[in-house]
Tab-separated table of C-alpha atoms and ligand atoms in Angstrom:
chain	number	residue	atom	x	y	z
A	1	MET	CA	151.208	112.228	13.160
A	2	PRO	CA	150.476	108.521	13.170
A	3	LYS	CA	152.364	106.394	10.711
A	4	ASP	CA	151.384	103.103	9.141
A	5	GLY	CA	154.878	101.707	9.403
A	6	SER	CA	155.814	102.490	5.832
A	7	GLY	CA	156.344	106.204	6.038
A	8	LEU	CA	152.940	107.580	5.054
A	9	SER	CA	150.842	109.579	7.459
A	10	LEU	CA	147.410	108.078	7.774
A	11	ASP	CA	144.292	109.702	9.084
A	12	GLY	CA	142.301	107.844	11.729
A	13	LEU	CA	145.222	106.082	13.411
A	14	GLY	CA	144.932	103.315	10.823
A	15	LEU	CA	141.513	102.286	12.153
A	16	PRO	CA	138.456	101.631	9.973
A	17	LEU	CA	136.637	104.608	11.490
A	18	TRP	CA	134.164	104.685	8.614
A	19	LEU	CA	132.280	101.414	8.160
A	20	VAL	CA	129.792	101.068	5.305
A	21	VAL	CA	127.475	98.086	5.149
A	22	GLU	CA	125.800	97.427	1.817
A	23	LEU	CA	122.890	95.390	3.123
A	24	THR	CA	121.619	94.388	-0.296
A	25	TYR	CA	122.243	95.067	-3.981
A	26	LYS	CA	118.480	94.933	-4.608
A	27	CYS	CA	116.869	98.258	-5.504
A	28	PRO	CA	113.592	99.262	-7.130
A	29	LEU	CA	115.273	102.118	-9.012
A	30	LYS	CA	117.202	101.741	-12.256
A	31	CYS	CA	119.668	104.624	-11.986
A	32	PRO	CA	122.105	104.570	-14.919
A	33	TRP	CA	124.903	105.799	-12.621
A	34	CYS	CA	124.415	103.184	-9.881
A	35	SER	CA	127.627	102.479	-7.974
A	36	ASN	CA	126.801	98.774	-7.564
A	37	PRO	CA	128.705	96.315	-9.760
A	38	VAL	CA	127.331	95.967	-13.277
A	39	ASP	CA	126.912	92.234	-12.538
A	40	PHE	CA	125.275	92.899	-9.148
A	41	ASP	CA	122.594	90.282	-9.759
A	42	GLN	CA	125.240	87.555	-9.542
A	43	TYR	CA	125.710	88.270	-5.837
A	44	ARG	CA	122.647	86.774	-4.222
A	45	ASN	CA	124.014	85.330	-1.013
A	46	GLU	CA	123.195	88.203	1.379
A	47	LEU	CA	124.421	88.026	4.949
A	48	SER	CA	121.795	87.094	7.522
A	49	THR	CA	120.685	89.378	10.345
A	50	GLU	CA	122.941	87.565	12.785
A	51	GLN	CA	125.922	87.746	10.417
A	52	TRP	CA	125.419	91.489	9.962
A	53	LYS	CA	125.236	91.941	13.736
A	54	GLU	CA	128.543	90.141	14.084
A	55	VAL	CA	130.038	92.468	11.445
A	56	LEU	CA	128.849	95.462	13.483
A	57	ARG	CA	130.311	94.042	16.692
A	58	ALA	CA	133.613	93.203	15.010
A	59	GLY	CA	133.746	96.675	13.459
A	60	ARG	CA	133.395	98.340	16.847
A	61	ARG	CA	136.096	96.101	18.290
A	62	LEU	CA	138.360	97.334	15.483
A	63	GLY	CA	137.544	100.973	16.234
A	64	SER	CA	134.807	101.807	13.715
A	65	LEU	CA	132.736	104.811	14.796
A	66	GLN	CA	130.628	105.948	11.866
A	67	LEU	CA	128.324	103.414	10.283
A	68	GLY	CA	126.518	103.889	6.974
A	69	PHE	CA	123.639	101.585	6.025
A	70	THR	CA	123.368	101.493	2.257
A	71	GLY	CA	122.754	99.198	-0.689
A	72	GLY	CA	121.120	98.906	-3.245
A	73	GLU	CA	118.183	100.068	-1.218
A	74	PRO	CA	118.685	99.224	2.472
A	75	MET	CA	114.982	99.752	3.214
A	76	LEU	CA	114.346	96.476	1.373
A	77	ARG	CA	115.852	94.669	4.361
A	78	ASN	CA	113.106	94.039	6.925
A	79	ASP	CA	115.748	93.711	9.629
A	80	LEU	CA	117.091	97.248	9.154
A	81	GLU	CA	115.511	98.531	12.377
A	82	GLU	CA	116.994	95.578	14.277
A	83	LEU	CA	120.439	96.260	12.842
A	84	VAL	CA	120.195	99.971	13.665
A	85	ALA	CA	119.250	99.069	17.250
A	86	GLU	CA	122.266	96.773	17.471
A	87	ALA	CA	124.496	99.548	16.117
A	88	GLU	CA	123.073	102.008	18.622
A	89	SER	CA	123.756	99.624	21.497
A	90	LEU	CA	127.355	99.350	20.277
A	91	GLY	CA	127.819	103.127	20.220
A	92	TYR	CA	127.994	103.857	16.475
A	93	TYR	CA	126.979	107.129	14.861
A	94	THR	CA	124.580	105.755	12.251
A	95	ASN	CA	123.298	107.116	8.988
A	96	LEU	CA	120.959	105.674	6.394
A	97	ILE	CA	121.630	106.221	2.703
A	98	THR	CA	118.369	105.679	0.867
A	99	SER	CA	116.266	106.484	-2.188
A	100	GLY	CA	113.292	106.793	0.175
A	101	VAL	CA	111.491	103.897	-1.478
A	102	GLY	CA	110.220	101.633	1.294
A	103	LEU	CA	110.283	104.432	3.860
A	104	ASN	CA	107.080	105.559	5.517
A	105	THR	CA	106.193	107.301	8.760
A	106	GLU	CA	105.875	104.048	10.662
A	107	ARG	CA	109.341	102.833	9.659
A	108	LEU	CA	110.819	106.279	10.231
A	109	ARG	CA	109.530	106.194	13.793
A	110	ALA	CA	110.840	102.690	14.277
A	111	LEU	CA	114.254	103.765	12.981
A	112	LYS	CA	114.194	106.789	15.274
A	113	ASN	CA	113.360	104.578	18.242
A	114	ALA	CA	116.145	102.206	17.227
A	115	GLY	CA	118.610	105.092	17.432
A	116	LEU	CA	119.254	106.114	13.813
A	117	LYS	CA	121.041	109.468	13.813
A	118	GLN	CA	120.904	110.831	10.261
A	119	ILE	CA	119.340	110.152	6.858
A	120	GLN	CA	120.731	110.841	3.410
A	121	LEU	CA	117.969	110.907	0.824
A	122	SER	CA	118.737	110.969	-2.884
A	123	ILE	CA	116.828	113.149	-5.316
A	124	GLN	CA	117.527	113.567	-9.008
A	125	SER	CA	115.211	116.274	-10.298
A	126	ASN	CA	112.569	118.759	-9.239
A	127	ASP	CA	110.277	117.583	-12.028
A	128	ARG	CA	108.247	114.400	-11.783
A	129	GLN	CA	108.517	113.270	-15.394
A	130	HIS	CA	112.193	114.130	-15.614
A	131	SER	CA	112.867	112.246	-12.401
A	132	GLU	CA	111.104	109.188	-13.801
A	133	GLN	CA	113.185	109.370	-16.965
A	134	LEU	CA	116.327	109.361	-14.887
A	135	VAL	CA	115.591	106.608	-12.377
A	136	GLY	CA	113.090	104.522	-14.322
A	137	VAL	CA	110.354	104.791	-11.667
A	138	ASP	CA	107.727	107.457	-10.915
A	139	VAL	CA	109.010	108.286	-7.469
A	140	LEU	CA	109.526	112.035	-7.045
A	141	GLU	CA	106.279	112.767	-5.192
A	142	HIS	CA	107.032	109.974	-2.740
A	143	LYS	CA	110.564	111.269	-2.221
A	144	ILE	CA	109.300	114.770	-1.458
A	145	ALA	CA	106.666	113.436	0.946
A	146	ILE	CA	109.309	111.309	2.658
A	147	ALA	CA	111.708	114.252	2.891
A	148	ARG	CA	109.008	116.172	4.755
A	149	ALA	CA	108.295	113.154	6.980
A	150	ILE	CA	112.006	112.788	7.774
A	151	LYS	CA	112.104	116.412	8.908
A	152	ALA	CA	108.842	115.988	10.851
A	153	GLU	CA	110.425	113.105	12.781
A	154	GLY	CA	113.366	115.338	13.668
A	155	PHE	CA	116.163	113.645	11.739
A	156	PRO	CA	119.076	115.710	10.468
A	157	MET	CA	118.989	115.142	6.736
A	158	VAL	CA	121.292	115.356	3.733
A	159	LEU	CA	119.604	115.740	0.382
A	160	ASN	CA	121.950	114.098	-2.089
A	161	VAL	CA	121.760	115.013	-5.767
A	162	PRO	CA	123.833	112.868	-8.131
A	163	ILE	CA	124.825	115.389	-10.772
A	164	SER	CA	125.270	114.681	-14.464
A	165	ARG	CA	124.710	116.424	-17.762
A	166	PHE	CA	121.066	115.363	-17.411
A	167	ASN	CA	120.282	117.509	-14.362
A	168	ILE	CA	123.129	119.971	-13.871
A	169	GLU	CA	121.084	122.793	-15.411
A	170	ARG	CA	118.627	122.364	-12.541
A	171	THR	CA	121.076	123.360	-9.820
A	172	GLU	CA	119.123	126.477	-8.792
A	173	ALA	CA	115.762	124.715	-8.851
A	174	LEU	CA	117.128	121.918	-6.680
A	175	ILE	CA	118.548	124.426	-4.204
A	176	ASP	CA	115.106	126.029	-3.983
A	177	LEU	CA	113.539	122.628	-3.398
A	178	ALA	CA	116.024	121.796	-0.628
A	179	ALA	CA	115.427	125.153	1.049
A	180	ASP	CA	111.675	124.602	0.860
A	181	LEU	CA	112.028	121.148	2.411
A	182	GLY	CA	114.026	122.616	5.290
A	183	VAL	CA	116.947	120.197	5.015
A	184	GLU	CA	120.208	121.109	6.744
A	185	TYR	CA	122.550	119.802	4.068
A	186	LEU	CA	122.400	119.631	0.304
A	187	GLU	CA	125.078	117.706	-1.517
A	188	PHE	CA	125.613	118.067	-5.242
A	189	ALA	CA	127.651	114.964	-5.894
A	190	ASN	CA	129.033	115.034	-9.400
A	191	LEU	CA	129.105	111.444	-10.527
A	192	GLN	CA	132.207	109.357	-10.070
A	193	TYR	CA	132.614	107.191	-13.128
A	194	TYR	CA	132.707	103.584	-11.992
A	195	ASN	CA	130.396	100.656	-12.751
A	196	TRP	CA	127.036	101.832	-14.202
A	197	ALA	CA	128.150	105.463	-14.427
A	198	LEU	CA	131.168	104.272	-16.394
A	199	VAL	CA	128.910	102.417	-18.832
A	200	ASN	CA	127.086	105.721	-19.456
A	201	ARG	CA	130.014	108.098	-19.008
A	202	ALA	CA	129.959	109.612	-22.496
A	203	GLU	CA	126.330	110.631	-22.025
A	204	LEU	CA	126.535	111.688	-18.365
A	205	LEU	CA	129.736	113.729	-18.175
A	206	PRO	CA	128.943	117.465	-18.025
A	207	THR	CA	131.037	120.103	-19.746
A	208	ARG	CA	133.449	122.394	-17.949
A	209	GLU	CA	131.135	125.332	-18.632
A	210	GLN	CA	128.138	123.537	-17.168
A	211	LEU	CA	130.144	122.798	-14.048
A	212	ALA	CA	131.252	126.394	-13.727
A	213	LYS	CA	127.655	127.636	-14.028
A	214	SER	CA	126.428	125.109	-11.509
A	215	GLU	CA	129.146	125.979	-9.022
A	216	ALA	CA	128.384	129.704	-9.464
A	217	ALA	CA	124.729	129.001	-8.662
A	218	VAL	CA	125.823	127.116	-5.546
A	219	ASN	CA	128.053	129.975	-4.432
A	220	ALA	CA	125.265	132.519	-4.966
A	221	ALA	CA	122.887	130.371	-2.925
A	222	ARG	CA	125.451	129.987	-0.160
A	223	ALA	CA	125.664	133.766	0.097
A	224	ARG	CA	121.875	134.114	-0.002
A	225	LEU	CA	120.919	131.333	2.404
A	226	GLY	CA	123.826	131.454	4.837
A	227	LYS	CA	123.596	128.927	7.658
A	228	ARG	CA	120.030	127.975	6.746
A	229	LEU	CA	121.344	125.470	4.223
A	230	THR	CA	124.850	124.054	3.948
A	231	ILE	CA	125.610	123.146	0.328
A	232	PHE	CA	128.384	120.786	-0.673
A	233	PHE	CA	129.581	120.678	-4.255
A	234	VAL	CA	131.674	117.652	-5.153
A	235	VAL	CA	133.463	118.266	-8.445
A	236	PRO	CA	134.115	115.411	-10.864
A	237	ASP	CA	137.822	114.772	-10.464
A	238	TYR	CA	138.393	114.541	-14.223
A	239	TYR	CA	138.311	118.345	-14.285
A	240	ASP	CA	141.011	118.672	-11.658
A	241	ASP	CA	144.743	118.356	-12.227
A	242	ARG	CA	145.386	116.467	-9.019
A	243	PRO	CA	143.622	113.257	-8.016
A	244	LYS	CA	141.294	112.946	-5.073
A	245	ALA	CA	142.730	111.386	-1.912
A	246	CYS	CA	140.416	108.472	-2.512
A	247	MET	CA	139.227	106.890	0.749
A	248	ASN	CA	142.010	108.864	2.461
A	249	GLY	CA	144.271	106.136	1.194
A	250	TRP	CA	143.580	102.447	0.607
A	251	GLY	CA	142.917	100.593	3.859
A	252	SER	CA	143.352	103.785	5.865
A	253	VAL	CA	139.976	104.679	7.395
A	254	HIS	CA	137.318	103.077	5.206
A	255	LEU	CA	135.861	99.576	5.233
A	256	THR	CA	132.925	98.421	3.099
A	257	ILE	CA	131.159	95.130	3.570
A	258	ALA	CA	129.277	94.077	0.424
A	259	PRO	CA	125.925	92.239	0.663
A	260	ASP	CA	127.569	88.829	0.345
A	261	GLY	CA	130.080	89.597	3.112
A	262	THR	CA	133.015	90.536	0.902
A	263	ALA	CA	135.215	93.127	2.642
A	264	LEU	CA	136.384	95.972	0.417
A	265	PRO	CA	138.670	98.993	0.935
A	266	CYS	CA	136.161	101.057	-1.095
A	267	GLN	CA	132.706	100.410	-2.498
A	268	GLU	CA	134.034	100.046	-6.043
A	269	ALA	CA	137.087	97.873	-5.398
A	270	ARG	CA	135.461	94.761	-6.830
A	271	LEU	CA	136.030	96.182	-10.291
A	272	ILE	CA	139.796	95.656	-9.920
A	273	LYS	CA	140.113	92.325	-11.670
A	274	GLY	CA	142.601	89.832	-10.318
A	275	MET	CA	142.364	91.005	-6.702
A	276	ASP	CA	141.031	88.510	-4.220
A	277	PHE	CA	138.948	90.211	-1.543
A	278	PRO	CA	138.347	88.394	1.747
A	279	ASN	CA	134.895	87.549	3.077
A	280	VAL	CA	133.638	87.919	6.649
A	281	ARG	CA	132.112	84.443	6.375
A	282	ASP	CA	135.633	83.005	6.127
A	283	HIS	CA	137.850	85.395	8.081
A	284	ASP	CA	137.946	87.427	11.247
A	285	LEU	CA	137.407	91.125	10.489
A	286	GLY	CA	140.520	92.051	12.459
A	287	TRP	CA	142.631	89.780	10.254
A	288	ILE	CA	140.935	91.178	7.159
A	289	TRP	CA	141.705	94.778	8.126
A	290	HIS	CA	145.201	94.342	9.496
A	291	HIS	CA	146.660	91.369	7.664
A	292	SER	CA	144.766	90.365	4.517
A	293	PRO	CA	146.770	90.801	1.296
A	294	ALA	CA	143.939	92.786	-0.326
A	295	PHE	CA	143.887	95.474	2.357
A	296	ASN	CA	147.676	95.727	2.426
A	297	THR	CA	148.338	95.812	-1.312
A	298	PHE	CA	148.118	99.608	-1.603
A	299	ARG	CA	148.868	100.674	1.956
A	300	GLY	CA	151.833	102.889	2.600
A	301	ASP	CA	153.961	103.862	-0.408
A	302	SER	CA	156.052	100.801	-1.211
A	303	TRP	CA	153.611	99.842	-3.986
A	304	MET	CA	153.984	103.180	-5.738
A	305	SER	CA	155.830	103.610	-8.984
A	306	GLU	CA	156.937	106.899	-10.487
A	307	PRO	CA	155.827	109.648	-10.600
A	308	CYS	CA	154.134	108.984	-7.225
A	309	ARG	CA	157.055	107.361	-5.453
A	310	ASN	CA	159.165	110.505	-5.287
A	311	CYS	CA	156.318	113.016	-5.438
A	312	SER	CA	156.163	115.683	-2.730
A	313	GLU	CA	152.339	115.409	-2.757
A	314	LYS	CA	152.055	111.671	-2.168
A	315	GLU	CA	150.985	112.113	1.445
A	316	LYS	CA	148.208	114.422	0.283
A	317	ASP	CA	146.548	112.234	-2.333
A	318	PHE	CA	148.135	108.783	-1.830
A	319	GLY	CA	148.518	108.448	-5.597
A	320	GLY	CA	144.786	109.006	-6.118
A	321	CYS	CA	142.201	106.341	-6.782
A	322	ARG	CA	143.290	102.732	-7.293
A	323	CYS	CA	140.048	101.845	-9.045
A	324	GLN	CA	140.424	104.716	-11.489
A	325	ALA	CA	144.047	103.773	-12.177
A	326	PHE	CA	142.900	100.230	-12.987
A	327	LEU	CA	140.031	101.328	-15.193
A	328	PHE	CA	142.179	103.607	-17.318
A	329	THR	CA	145.455	101.723	-17.419
A	330	GLY	CA	144.680	98.118	-16.502
A	331	ASP	CA	147.106	98.360	-13.562
A	332	ALA	CA	145.781	99.547	-10.188
A	333	SER	CA	149.296	100.421	-9.005
A	334	ASN	CA	149.701	103.168	-11.587
A	335	THR	CA	149.287	106.842	-10.771
A	336	ASP	CA	145.655	107.932	-11.038
A	337	PRO	CA	145.535	109.368	-14.588
A	338	VAL	CA	143.701	112.445	-13.286
A	339	CYS	CA	147.077	113.688	-12.039
A	340	SER	CA	148.731	116.028	-14.532
A	341	LYS	CA	152.034	114.300	-13.696
A	342	SER	CA	150.666	110.956	-14.894
A	343	PRO	CA	151.891	109.779	-18.309
A	344	ASN	CA	148.270	108.738	-18.904
A	345	ARG	CA	146.637	112.145	-18.305
A	346	HIS	CA	145.837	112.399	-22.024
A	347	LEU	CA	143.208	109.673	-21.528
A	348	ILE	CA	141.265	112.018	-19.237
A	349	ASP	CA	141.814	115.019	-21.496
A	350	ASN	CA	140.420	113.072	-24.449
A	351	LEU	CA	137.246	112.336	-22.475
A	352	ILE	CA	136.822	115.960	-21.526
A	353	ALA	CA	137.333	117.034	-25.136
A	354	ARG	CA	134.580	114.637	-26.238
A	355	ALA	CA	132.253	116.003	-23.537
A	356	GLU	CA	132.898	119.541	-24.767
A	357	GLN	CA	132.120	118.494	-28.333
A	358	ARG	CA	128.784	117.114	-27.251
A	359	GLY	CA	127.771	120.573	-26.081
A	360	GLU	CA	125.496	121.471	-23.242
A	361	ALA	CA	122.204	119.795	-24.047
A	362	GLU	CA	120.555	118.373	-20.913
A	363	SER	CA	120.607	115.046	-22.691
A	364	ASP	CA	121.361	113.760	-26.125
A	365	SER	CA	118.364	111.864	-27.397
A	366	SER	CA	120.413	110.202	-30.110
A	367	LYS	CA	122.248	108.159	-27.480
A	368	PRO	CA	120.571	105.704	-25.132
A	369	LEU	CA	121.410	105.504	-21.456
A	370	THR	CA	121.894	102.005	-20.171
A	371	MET	CA	119.625	101.784	-17.155
A	372	ARG	CA	120.580	99.516	-14.290
A	373	GLU	CA	119.090	96.116	-15.139
A	374	ILE	CA	117.293	96.989	-18.347
A	375	LYS	CA	118.270	98.871	-21.456
A	376	ARG	CA	116.077	101.784	-22.477
A	377	ARG	CA	116.386	105.250	-23.905
A	378	VAL	CA	116.178	108.419	-21.906
A	379	ARG	CA	115.048	111.240	-24.125
A	380	SER	CA	115.706	114.915	-23.866
A	381	GLU	CA	112.935	117.084	-22.481
A	382	ALA	CA	113.696	119.596	-25.194
B	401	LIG	FE1	138.248	102.436	-5.201
B	401	LIG	FE2	139.001	105.027	-5.353
B	401	LIG	S1	137.014	104.155	-5.748
B	401	LIG	S2	140.125	103.342	-4.561
């Protein structure tokens, strides 16, 4: 098993196998769980086409293999096809993570010709009005039309459903929709509570019972549909007693480049205040990955304090998520409070208890959701 020099086993030989490029923070949708920074509009200095191409070349030199184009909404970049073609010439396996807004048959064909391998399309509801309530734009019919066009052009496709209290009761209906669309993969991604989702966490967090029902519906559909549709169900880690092995360990296999060229060990890392993340405009990507202080801060296990330091599971979960540790405790080097061994686990339990008290309504109309960019209320359908 490869080692990183400090005793921990690392997947991916310590190479940034998984490169994610956030081409822009701009997006026409207003999702109240958006993973972009809450102050995303302060980052306006997007990399140019040529700068992005150099990032792709440098990533391949470092050993990156899988490349995700995301944002914001990556379709808002007119050079996307050009960047995909560059990635294809470099030998990446490419996927596009999109809301579908800005996609049409012509651009799909251009992306296919450029070499794009897979598309992940997000969908939030099977009902037009409900979808509009959730994302702030009347977009469901377009998404469904685009899903069909993606299949018609022969792309493998993941339908991604960000799951919250507002749509978890629709699990079965969304499975039916995915089966009807003929997608290969359906991912129910329970929200991870960072940035905009964190702002709205009290409203968005489902109850344990809702999760159990949703997972049961997924299991029934798996039995019914077999290989026709592969369904992933990503549980919210708050309901677990061990933390997720976030990013397979900090600086282990994952590298994100933000729109302004900032290099991050995960898409959320900017929220850790006091850390200085390097920028590809100023530094060689190889130096950033191998030698920058930011990427080395939480590598290995020398940064760990108890209970992680002497924990028999530290090579499984690497102490959990650094961003979550920071958000809950103000210190990113603490054990992820999701872990039942953490002295801060009660902070998670308190949140869960509040979610249970709120009951199982699809939404609570007495509380507003803060939409990305603008503040407005999302009301219950009931
Ligand atoms: Fe940043 Fe987990 S999301 S380390």
